[in-house]
Every structure is written in structure tokens, then in C-alpha cells.
Amino acid sequence: MWVFWVFVFNMRVVVKFGGSLLRGGVDFLRIAREVCRLLGEGFEVVVVVSAVKGVTDMLEVLSRPVDRWQDMVLQIRELHEMVVRELGLSSTLEKEVIAKINSLFEDLYRTVEAINVLKETSPRIRDLVLSFGERLSVILMWAALTKLGVECIHLTGREAGIVTNERYGEAKPIYDLSRKMVRENLLRYLNSGITPVVTGFIAGTVDGKITTLGRGGSDYTATLLAYLIDADEVILYTDVPGIMTGDPKIVKNARVVPELSYEEAIMSAQLGAKRLHPRTFEPVRDTDIRTVITSIGASERTVIEKEFKDPPLKMTAISRGDVLLRARVPEETFHDFLMELSLGLSKLGIEDVRYMTYSDYESRLYMIVRGRALDHTLKLISGLQSKRLIEEAKMYKDIAIVSVIGHGSRDPALIAPYLEKLRDTHTLATIQMKNAFAVVVPSDKGATVMYRFHEELLKQWEKK
Ligand code: ASP
Ligand code: MG
């Protein structure tokens, strides 16, 4: 007699729902139904949620001394109470939810009151205040899922096991420790059929102080958890059905990019396509985990995986708010310059250099720095100038970086038609990177360049 052994492997997926989807009770229920659909298909699901739309921005204001803070806290409270009412819960469940929410609002009120009494805040307090958005929304998500009969539990990132360093505002996970703790916590729930609902964006230090991973960090939470529990897939649900070929505000015919490699997706996050946290793909880039970006019910999606695929050029992106530094660095002093620069940057804690290149035949340095690191960088540069390590330094502040992303970005035949379109655009720099090339133009030329690049991109796609 033959015996067939049937092994049932559950696909494990981490799903994240962005703040743009979270406005009212209807939205939470729609999301809960999507989670039910995945559970019904046999997936093990970990749910990650952002704060309700707009809440993190309001909390950002409340994280510093501000007039009429009581009104703002009340406004946030009413917003969440409205969502609870719209969920249409049984009276026992509603009471439970209201009690949880009330206790969070008492905490928030006291924290914000302290900031305004002391007229003082700090990065640590800011993170604490910002954390309330996600801590509230996981409760709403938990309630919506419970209403639909899903056995679930709500957790903060730290309760799930994500432990970070103490770099408030931009905390980094301690991988070994987090791996151990996240697996202990989440796998235990998953194995007993309980769906964890985890706050995106927030985590905590070893001794339990709340930290945040940086604005827009919920996607990062999702990929991080997926990596730590060896999930098969991450699905990032947003209000657009994927990563687009161009900024839809500038190009009306933008399309969804069907497939990207992680290296390309990382470039797109850095170069400003869709507001993705720059670290979003870091945890999964070298794994077999795939990331899907889509919206609920959409037939289109962007699938991101390790391997490179065609077409060689996949999308355009635009980013503003950076600063371009152009300078002459004599070749003889280049090494000293580089040493002093990296030392200086790390001393100032600046990780905001997006790009740097040196062309030795013209002795030119091009460096792109995030606007918010500008003051520090200026100081550093003037120090280097007085040491004569750098000459003719010039800053361009009002710039746009327009880029074309794809693994074919180094193929001269492919990029030539783009460069031809720059005749009248006052190009300040052309930058060749791995998986992207970018041009720096004055800000008011940005839209024109993106428009032309995008037309060319679609033309190349058609030729396939
Ligand atoms: N709520 C946080 C923010 O708005 C995190 C996120 O949405 O990803 O930045
Ligand atoms: Mg948000």
C-alpha cells in the first residue's frame, strides 16, 4: 500500500496598510476584509498599520510646545472616536475599545501637558508623542478584525520584539536581538492561529523606551518583520496600485511598473519615487522574500524581487529639497579631502549625503546633500576650504534631481536619447549611478525634464 505524506506549508505574509488608506471606519473594515481574504486562502498573516491619515503630522506639532494644544488633542481624540462609531461594534467590544483608547489619550494628554508646562521637548519625547498615532490605529484595526471574527492581538513594534538603538527619530534595529524576540513572539501567535496586528513605524530601545524608525517608516517595519520571521512575501497596500513610471502630478500617462529588482527599488526610494522610507527594502534585498506594492482590489501591482528583469529602464523619478555642491578638489589633495570629509560627516552624525562623485580629469567633485543637513555641511565645507583641501565650492539650493531608473542605466545607447532632451534645461550635473542616471537642473525646470524623460521611457517600452 502506498502512503502519501502531505505536507502543508502555510505561506507567510506580512501586510502593511498605509495611513493614506486609514481615514474612517469603512476603511478599517475594508482592510479587515482583505486580511480575512488572505487568511481564507491559507496565508499566515502579520498585519502592520500606520497611523490614521494626518495624525502623525498633528502629533508632530504637539511634540513641541504649542498654543491651544488641548484643542488639537481633542481633535485627534474625536477623529478616533468617530472611527470607533463607524465600525459599528457590539456594545461589549465597543466598550473595550473605548477603554483602551481612553487610556492612551490620558497618557497623550499628560505627555503633551508636560511639554507645555516645561516649555521643552527632546528627540525622545518627540518619538513618544509620535508613537500614539500607530498605538491608536492598531486598536482600531484589532477591533475591525475582531468584529469579523478574526482571532487577533494588537502589539506595539517593541512588544512584537523590534529592539533598536537610541537614535531617536531614526532608530536602527538591533538585528540579532530583534530576530530572537520577534520570532519568539510572532511565531508563537501564528502557530496558534492568532493574527498579530503590529504598529508600523515605532519600536523601542533595550530598556523599553519608545523610538521611531523615521517618517514613513511603517513599510520598513513590514519588511523588517518579514525578514525576521522568514516570510514569503510582504504586501505594502497604498492608495496607488504600485510604483509608477513617473510622478502622476507631472505626467498624466504614468503607468504601474510591473516588476523591479530590489537594487532598482532602492534607487527609486532614494531618488524620490513614491515617498518610500530610504531603508524600506534594506532588510529584504538579499533574500528570496518578494515585496508587492498594490492597493486593495487592484488588478495591477509592482512586484519587487532580487533578480533583474526587463525592460532595462523602468521608471523616472523626481526629487526636490536637496542641495548640490560643486567644487574643485585638486587630485593631490583628494585623499586628504575624502578622509577629512568622512570624518567630519560622521562626527556630525550626517548620513544625508545622497551622492558623491569625483571626476579626476577635471578635478571636480559633485555632492548631493539633503537640505536638512545643509547647515552642518556648509560648516564642514568652509573648514575644508580654509585648509585648502577644496576650492571654488559652489552650492546650488533650488534644484530638482530627475532620474531614470533601471539596470540599463549605464548603456550609452539607451540613455543617449534622454541626454539629447537637455539642451535648454540648464543642466548643473549629470550623474551616473548603478541602476540609475540622474540630472540635476534648476527646480523650475524639473517638471519639464521629467515630462520629456517619461515620454522617452514609454517610447522605449513600446519598442519592445
Ligand atoms: N505614521 C508614520 C508617518 O506618517 C509612519 C508611516 O506612515 O509610515 O510618518
Ligand atoms: Mg503615515
Short mmCIF file of N, CA and C in Angstrom, two decimals, residues 227-356:
data_model
loop_
_atom_site.label_atom_id
_atom_site.label_comp_id
_atom_site.label_asym_id
_atom_site.label_seq_id
_atom_site.Cartn_x
_atom_site.Cartn_y
_atom_site.Cartn_z
N TYR A 227 11.53 39.85 7.14
CA TYR A 227 12.87 39.27 7.17
C TYR A 227 13.08 38.46 8.45
N LEU A 228 12.66 39.03 9.57
CA LEU A 228 12.95 38.39 10.86
C LEU A 228 12.18 37.08 11.04
N ILE A 229 10.98 36.99 10.46
CA ILE A 229 10.22 35.73 10.62
C ILE A 229 10.26 34.87 9.35
N ASP A 230 11.15 35.20 8.42
CA ASP A 230 11.27 34.44 7.17
C ASP A 230 9.95 34.31 6.44
N ALA A 231 9.28 35.43 6.23
CA ALA A 231 8.02 35.39 5.48
C ALA A 231 8.31 35.12 4.01
N ASP A 232 7.29 34.74 3.28
CA ASP A 232 7.45 34.53 1.84
C ASP A 232 7.24 35.83 1.08
N GLU A 233 6.43 36.70 1.65
CA GLU A 233 6.02 37.87 0.89
C GLU A 233 5.65 39.03 1.82
N VAL A 234 5.90 40.24 1.34
CA VAL A 234 5.42 41.44 2.02
C VAL A 234 4.47 42.13 1.05
N ILE A 235 3.32 42.53 1.51
CA ILE A 235 2.44 43.32 0.64
C ILE A 235 2.25 44.70 1.27
N LEU A 236 2.67 45.74 0.53
CA LEU A 236 2.50 47.10 1.02
C LEU A 236 1.29 47.68 0.29
N TYR A 237 0.20 47.84 1.01
CA TYR A 237 -1.01 48.38 0.40
C TYR A 237 -1.01 49.90 0.52
N THR A 238 -1.22 50.58 -0.60
CA THR A 238 -1.33 52.04 -0.53
C THR A 238 -2.50 52.49 -1.39
N ASP A 239 -2.58 53.79 -1.65
CA ASP A 239 -3.71 54.28 -2.45
C ASP A 239 -3.40 54.32 -3.93
N VAL A 240 -2.18 53.95 -4.33
CA VAL A 240 -1.89 53.75 -5.75
C VAL A 240 -1.52 52.28 -5.96
N PRO A 241 -1.84 51.74 -7.13
CA PRO A 241 -1.67 50.29 -7.30
C PRO A 241 -0.24 49.84 -7.55
N GLY A 242 0.75 50.65 -7.22
CA GLY A 242 2.13 50.20 -7.38
C GLY A 242 3.06 51.39 -7.52
N ILE A 243 4.32 51.10 -7.83
CA ILE A 243 5.28 52.16 -8.12
C ILE A 243 5.01 52.61 -9.55
N MET A 244 4.95 53.91 -9.77
CA MET A 244 4.55 54.42 -11.07
C MET A 244 5.79 54.79 -11.92
N THR A 245 5.59 54.81 -13.23
CA THR A 245 6.70 55.16 -14.14
C THR A 245 7.10 56.63 -14.03
N GLY A 246 6.22 57.46 -13.45
CA GLY A 246 6.56 58.87 -13.29
C GLY A 246 5.61 59.49 -12.28
N ASP A 247 5.94 60.66 -11.81
CA ASP A 247 5.09 61.34 -10.83
C ASP A 247 3.77 61.72 -11.50
N PRO A 248 2.65 61.11 -11.07
CA PRO A 248 1.35 61.35 -11.74
C PRO A 248 0.92 62.82 -11.68
N LYS A 249 1.52 63.59 -10.80
CA LYS A 249 1.18 65.02 -10.76
C LYS A 249 1.80 65.75 -11.95
N ILE A 250 2.85 65.18 -12.51
CA ILE A 250 3.53 65.82 -13.64
C ILE A 250 3.17 65.15 -14.96
N VAL A 251 3.16 63.82 -14.96
CA VAL A 251 2.84 63.11 -16.21
C VAL A 251 1.50 62.42 -16.07
N LYS A 252 0.61 62.71 -17.01
CA LYS A 252 -0.76 62.19 -16.88
C LYS A 252 -0.85 60.72 -17.28
N ASN A 253 0.12 60.25 -18.07
CA ASN A 253 0.02 58.88 -18.57
C ASN A 253 0.95 57.90 -17.83
N ALA A 254 1.20 58.19 -16.56
CA ALA A 254 2.08 57.30 -15.79
C ALA A 254 1.46 55.91 -15.68
N ARG A 255 2.30 54.91 -15.74
CA ARG A 255 1.83 53.52 -15.63
C ARG A 255 2.46 52.83 -14.44
N VAL A 256 1.87 51.72 -14.05
CA VAL A 256 2.44 50.95 -12.95
C VAL A 256 3.63 50.16 -13.48
N VAL A 257 4.73 50.20 -12.75
CA VAL A 257 5.90 49.38 -13.13
C VAL A 257 5.63 47.96 -12.64
N PRO A 258 5.52 46.99 -13.55
CA PRO A 258 5.12 45.64 -13.10
C PRO A 258 6.18 44.93 -12.26
N GLU A 259 7.45 45.09 -12.65
CA GLU A 259 8.50 44.36 -11.93
C GLU A 259 9.74 45.22 -11.73
N LEU A 260 10.29 45.14 -10.55
CA LEU A 260 11.54 45.83 -10.24
C LEU A 260 12.44 44.88 -9.47
N SER A 261 13.73 45.09 -9.58
CA SER A 261 14.63 44.34 -8.69
C SER A 261 14.80 45.18 -7.42
N TYR A 262 15.27 44.55 -6.35
CA TYR A 262 15.47 45.32 -5.12
C TYR A 262 16.45 46.46 -5.32
N GLU A 263 17.53 46.20 -6.07
CA GLU A 263 18.51 47.26 -6.28
C GLU A 263 17.87 48.46 -6.97
N GLU A 264 17.00 48.18 -7.92
CA GLU A 264 16.31 49.28 -8.61
C GLU A 264 15.32 49.96 -7.68
N ALA A 265 14.63 49.17 -6.88
CA ALA A 265 13.64 49.75 -5.97
C ALA A 265 14.32 50.63 -4.92
N ILE A 266 15.50 50.21 -4.48
CA ILE A 266 16.25 51.01 -3.51
C ILE A 266 16.62 52.36 -4.13
N MET A 267 17.07 52.30 -5.37
CA MET A 267 17.36 53.53 -6.09
C MET A 267 16.12 54.42 -6.17
N SER A 268 14.99 53.81 -6.47
CA SER A 268 13.78 54.61 -6.64
C SER A 268 13.36 55.25 -5.32
N ALA A 269 13.58 54.55 -4.22
CA ALA A 269 13.26 55.15 -2.92
C ALA A 269 14.20 56.32 -2.63
N GLN A 270 15.48 56.12 -2.98
CA GLN A 270 16.45 57.19 -2.71
C GLN A 270 16.24 58.39 -3.61
N LEU A 271 15.76 58.13 -4.81
CA LEU A 271 15.62 59.22 -5.77
C LEU A 271 14.22 59.82 -5.76
N GLY A 272 13.43 59.42 -4.80
CA GLY A 272 12.21 60.16 -4.54
C GLY A 272 10.95 59.68 -5.22
N ALA A 273 10.97 58.49 -5.86
CA ALA A 273 9.73 57.98 -6.41
C ALA A 273 8.86 57.53 -5.24
N LYS A 274 7.61 57.84 -5.24
CA LYS A 274 6.73 57.47 -4.14
C LYS A 274 7.46 57.76 -2.83
N ARG A 275 6.81 58.28 -1.87
CA ARG A 275 7.54 58.63 -0.66
C ARG A 275 7.86 57.39 0.17
N LEU A 276 8.89 56.69 -0.25
CA LEU A 276 9.27 55.48 0.47
C LEU A 276 10.40 55.81 1.44
N HIS A 277 10.33 55.24 2.60
CA HIS A 277 11.42 55.37 3.56
C HIS A 277 12.69 54.79 2.90
N PRO A 278 13.81 55.51 2.99
CA PRO A 278 15.00 55.05 2.27
C PRO A 278 15.46 53.64 2.65
N ARG A 279 15.09 53.18 3.82
CA ARG A 279 15.52 51.84 4.22
C ARG A 279 14.50 50.74 3.92
N THR A 280 13.40 51.11 3.27
CA THR A 280 12.31 50.16 3.10
C THR A 280 12.75 48.76 2.64
N PHE A 281 13.65 48.72 1.64
CA PHE A 281 13.97 47.40 1.07
C PHE A 281 15.22 46.78 1.66
N GLU A 282 15.86 47.51 2.56
CA GLU A 282 17.12 47.03 3.13
C GLU A 282 17.03 45.63 3.74
N PRO A 283 16.02 45.38 4.59
CA PRO A 283 16.00 44.05 5.23
C PRO A 283 15.81 42.89 4.25
N VAL A 284 15.15 43.13 3.12
CA VAL A 284 14.79 42.00 2.25
C VAL A 284 15.61 41.92 0.97
N ARG A 285 16.52 42.89 0.76
CA ARG A 285 17.17 42.99 -0.55
C ARG A 285 17.95 41.74 -0.96
N ASP A 286 18.52 41.05 -0.01
CA ASP A 286 19.31 39.87 -0.36
C ASP A 286 18.58 38.57 -0.11
N THR A 287 17.29 38.63 0.05
CA THR A 287 16.53 37.43 0.39
C THR A 287 15.65 37.00 -0.78
N ASP A 288 14.98 35.88 -0.59
CA ASP A 288 14.02 35.44 -1.60
C ASP A 288 12.61 35.94 -1.31
N ILE A 289 12.50 36.80 -0.32
CA ILE A 289 11.18 37.36 0.01
C ILE A 289 10.79 38.35 -1.08
N ARG A 290 9.57 38.26 -1.58
CA ARG A 290 9.19 39.28 -2.55
C ARG A 290 8.31 40.34 -1.92
N THR A 291 8.44 41.56 -2.44
CA THR A 291 7.63 42.65 -1.95
C THR A 291 6.66 43.05 -3.04
N VAL A 292 5.40 43.18 -2.65
CA VAL A 292 4.38 43.59 -3.61
C VAL A 292 3.82 44.93 -3.16
N ILE A 293 3.74 45.88 -4.08
CA ILE A 293 3.09 47.15 -3.75
C ILE A 293 1.82 47.24 -4.57
N THR A 294 0.70 47.43 -3.93
CA THR A 294 -0.56 47.45 -4.65
C THR A 294 -1.63 48.14 -3.81
N SER A 295 -2.84 48.23 -4.34
CA SER A 295 -3.92 48.69 -3.48
C SER A 295 -5.01 47.62 -3.44
N ILE A 296 -5.89 47.73 -2.46
CA ILE A 296 -6.87 46.66 -2.26
C ILE A 296 -7.75 46.53 -3.50
N GLY A 297 -7.88 45.30 -3.98
CA GLY A 297 -8.78 45.05 -5.11
C GLY A 297 -8.21 45.44 -6.47
N ALA A 298 -6.99 46.00 -6.51
CA ALA A 298 -6.44 46.43 -7.80
C ALA A 298 -5.96 45.22 -8.60
N SER A 299 -6.06 45.30 -9.92
CA SER A 299 -5.54 44.20 -10.73
C SER A 299 -4.05 44.42 -11.01
N GLU A 300 -3.59 45.67 -10.86
CA GLU A 300 -2.18 45.96 -11.11
C GLU A 300 -1.38 45.94 -9.81
N ARG A 301 -0.11 45.77 -9.95
CA ARG A 301 0.78 45.71 -8.79
C ARG A 301 2.23 45.81 -9.24
N THR A 302 3.08 46.25 -8.34
CA THR A 302 4.51 46.18 -8.61
C THR A 302 5.09 45.06 -7.77
N VAL A 303 5.79 44.15 -8.42
CA VAL A 303 6.42 43.04 -7.70
C VAL A 303 7.92 43.29 -7.67
N ILE A 304 8.49 43.24 -6.49
CA ILE A 304 9.92 43.52 -6.35
C ILE A 304 10.63 42.27 -5.85
N GLU A 305 11.66 41.88 -6.60
CA GLU A 305 12.41 40.67 -6.25
C GLU A 305 13.90 40.90 -6.44
N LYS A 306 14.66 39.89 -6.07
CA LYS A 306 16.11 40.04 -6.12
C LYS A 306 16.63 40.21 -7.55
N GLU A 307 16.09 39.46 -8.49
CA GLU A 307 16.67 39.41 -9.84
C GLU A 307 16.31 40.63 -10.69
N PHE A 308 17.24 40.93 -11.60
CA PHE A 308 16.98 41.97 -12.60
C PHE A 308 16.11 41.43 -13.72
N LYS A 309 15.20 42.24 -14.18
CA LYS A 309 14.35 41.82 -15.29
C LYS A 309 14.27 42.94 -16.32
N ASP A 310 13.68 42.65 -17.44
CA ASP A 310 13.46 43.67 -18.46
C ASP A 310 12.21 44.47 -18.13
N PRO A 311 11.99 45.63 -18.68
CA PRO A 311 12.89 46.39 -19.54
C PRO A 311 14.07 46.97 -18.75
N PRO A 312 15.16 47.28 -19.45
CA PRO A 312 16.35 47.77 -18.76
C PRO A 312 16.16 49.13 -18.07
N LEU A 313 15.29 49.97 -18.62
CA LEU A 313 14.97 51.22 -17.93
C LEU A 313 13.50 51.17 -17.53
N LYS A 314 13.24 51.42 -16.26
CA LYS A 314 11.90 51.10 -15.76
C LYS A 314 11.05 52.27 -15.35
N MET A 315 11.66 53.35 -14.95
CA MET A 315 10.85 54.44 -14.42
C MET A 315 11.64 55.74 -14.32
N THR A 316 10.89 56.82 -14.14
CA THR A 316 11.54 58.11 -13.89
C THR A 316 11.14 58.55 -12.49
N ALA A 317 11.93 59.45 -11.92
CA ALA A 317 11.58 59.96 -10.59
C ALA A 317 12.10 61.38 -10.48
N ILE A 318 11.49 62.11 -9.57
CA ILE A 318 11.97 63.47 -9.34
C ILE A 318 12.08 63.70 -7.85
N SER A 319 13.10 64.40 -7.44
CA SER A 319 13.21 64.72 -6.03
C SER A 319 13.71 66.15 -5.87
N ARG A 320 13.11 66.83 -4.91
CA ARG A 320 13.50 68.22 -4.66
C ARG A 320 13.94 68.36 -3.21
N GLY A 321 14.42 69.53 -2.88
CA GLY A 321 14.79 69.77 -1.48
C GLY A 321 16.22 69.35 -1.16
N ASP A 322 16.98 69.00 -2.15
CA ASP A 322 18.38 68.67 -1.91
C ASP A 322 19.27 69.85 -2.31
N VAL A 323 20.53 69.71 -2.00
CA VAL A 323 21.49 70.76 -2.33
C VAL A 323 22.63 70.11 -3.11
N LEU A 324 23.04 70.78 -4.17
CA LEU A 324 24.18 70.28 -4.94
C LEU A 324 25.41 71.11 -4.61
N LEU A 325 26.47 70.44 -4.28
CA LEU A 325 27.74 71.12 -4.08
C LEU A 325 28.65 70.75 -5.24
N ARG A 326 29.19 71.80 -5.89
CA ARG A 326 30.14 71.56 -6.96
C ARG A 326 31.43 72.23 -6.54
N ALA A 327 32.52 71.53 -6.61
CA ALA A 327 33.78 72.14 -6.17
C ALA A 327 34.95 71.54 -6.92
N ARG A 328 36.07 72.24 -6.79
CA ARG A 328 37.28 71.69 -7.36
C ARG A 328 38.11 71.11 -6.22
N VAL A 329 38.50 69.89 -6.38
CA VAL A 329 39.38 69.27 -5.38
C VAL A 329 40.61 68.80 -6.14
N PRO A 330 41.75 69.45 -5.91
CA PRO A 330 42.96 69.06 -6.62
C PRO A 330 43.26 67.59 -6.38
N GLU A 331 43.72 66.92 -7.41
CA GLU A 331 43.93 65.49 -7.30
C GLU A 331 44.91 65.12 -6.18
N GLU A 332 45.93 65.97 -5.99
CA GLU A 332 46.94 65.66 -4.96
C GLU A 332 46.32 65.61 -3.57
N THR A 333 45.30 66.45 -3.35
CA THR A 333 44.75 66.51 -2.00
C THR A 333 43.47 65.70 -1.86
N PHE A 334 43.09 64.99 -2.92
CA PHE A 334 41.80 64.32 -2.90
C PHE A 334 41.65 63.34 -1.73
N HIS A 335 42.72 62.58 -1.48
CA HIS A 335 42.61 61.60 -0.40
C HIS A 335 42.48 62.23 0.96
N ASP A 336 43.24 63.28 1.20
CA ASP A 336 43.11 64.01 2.47
C ASP A 336 41.71 64.58 2.60
N PHE A 337 41.25 65.14 1.49
CA PHE A 337 39.92 65.72 1.49
C PHE A 337 38.87 64.68 1.89
N LEU A 338 38.96 63.51 1.26
CA LEU A 338 37.97 62.47 1.49
C LEU A 338 37.99 62.00 2.94
N MET A 339 39.20 61.89 3.49
CA MET A 339 39.34 61.47 4.88
C MET A 339 38.70 62.48 5.81
N GLU A 340 39.07 63.74 5.61
CA GLU A 340 38.54 64.80 6.47
C GLU A 340 37.02 64.89 6.35
N LEU A 341 36.56 64.74 5.12
CA LEU A 341 35.13 64.84 4.89
C LEU A 341 34.37 63.73 5.61
N SER A 342 34.82 62.49 5.43
CA SER A 342 34.05 61.41 6.05
C SER A 342 34.15 61.46 7.57
N LEU A 343 35.32 61.88 8.04
CA LEU A 343 35.46 62.05 9.49
C LEU A 343 34.49 63.10 9.99
N GLY A 344 34.49 64.23 9.29
CA GLY A 344 33.61 65.34 9.68
C GLY A 344 32.15 64.95 9.63
N LEU A 345 31.77 64.26 8.57
CA LEU A 345 30.37 63.85 8.43
C LEU A 345 29.95 62.93 9.56
N SER A 346 30.82 61.97 9.86
CA SER A 346 30.40 61.02 10.89
C SER A 346 30.39 61.68 12.27
N LYS A 347 31.30 62.63 12.49
CA LYS A 347 31.31 63.35 13.76
C LYS A 347 29.99 64.12 13.94
N LEU A 348 29.51 64.69 12.85
CA LEU A 348 28.28 65.46 12.91
C LEU A 348 27.03 64.56 12.79
N GLY A 349 27.27 63.28 12.64
CA GLY A 349 26.14 62.36 12.52
C GLY A 349 25.34 62.54 11.24
N ILE A 350 25.99 63.07 10.20
CA ILE A 350 25.27 63.29 8.95
C ILE A 350 25.28 62.03 8.10
N GLU A 351 24.09 61.51 7.84
CA GLU A 351 24.01 60.36 6.94
C GLU A 351 23.24 60.78 5.71
N ASP A 352 23.23 62.06 5.48
CA ASP A 352 22.35 62.59 4.45
C ASP A 352 23.04 62.93 3.15
N VAL A 353 24.25 62.43 2.98
CA VAL A 353 24.88 62.61 1.69
C VAL A 353 24.26 61.57 0.77
N ARG A 354 23.54 62.05 -0.23
CA ARG A 354 22.86 61.11 -1.10
C ARG A 354 23.79 60.60 -2.17
N TYR A 355 24.73 61.42 -2.55
CA TYR A 355 25.52 61.06 -3.70
C TYR A 355 26.81 61.86 -3.73
N MET A 356 27.87 61.24 -4.14
CA MET A 356 29.11 61.96 -4.29
C MET A 356 29.89 61.34 -5.44
#
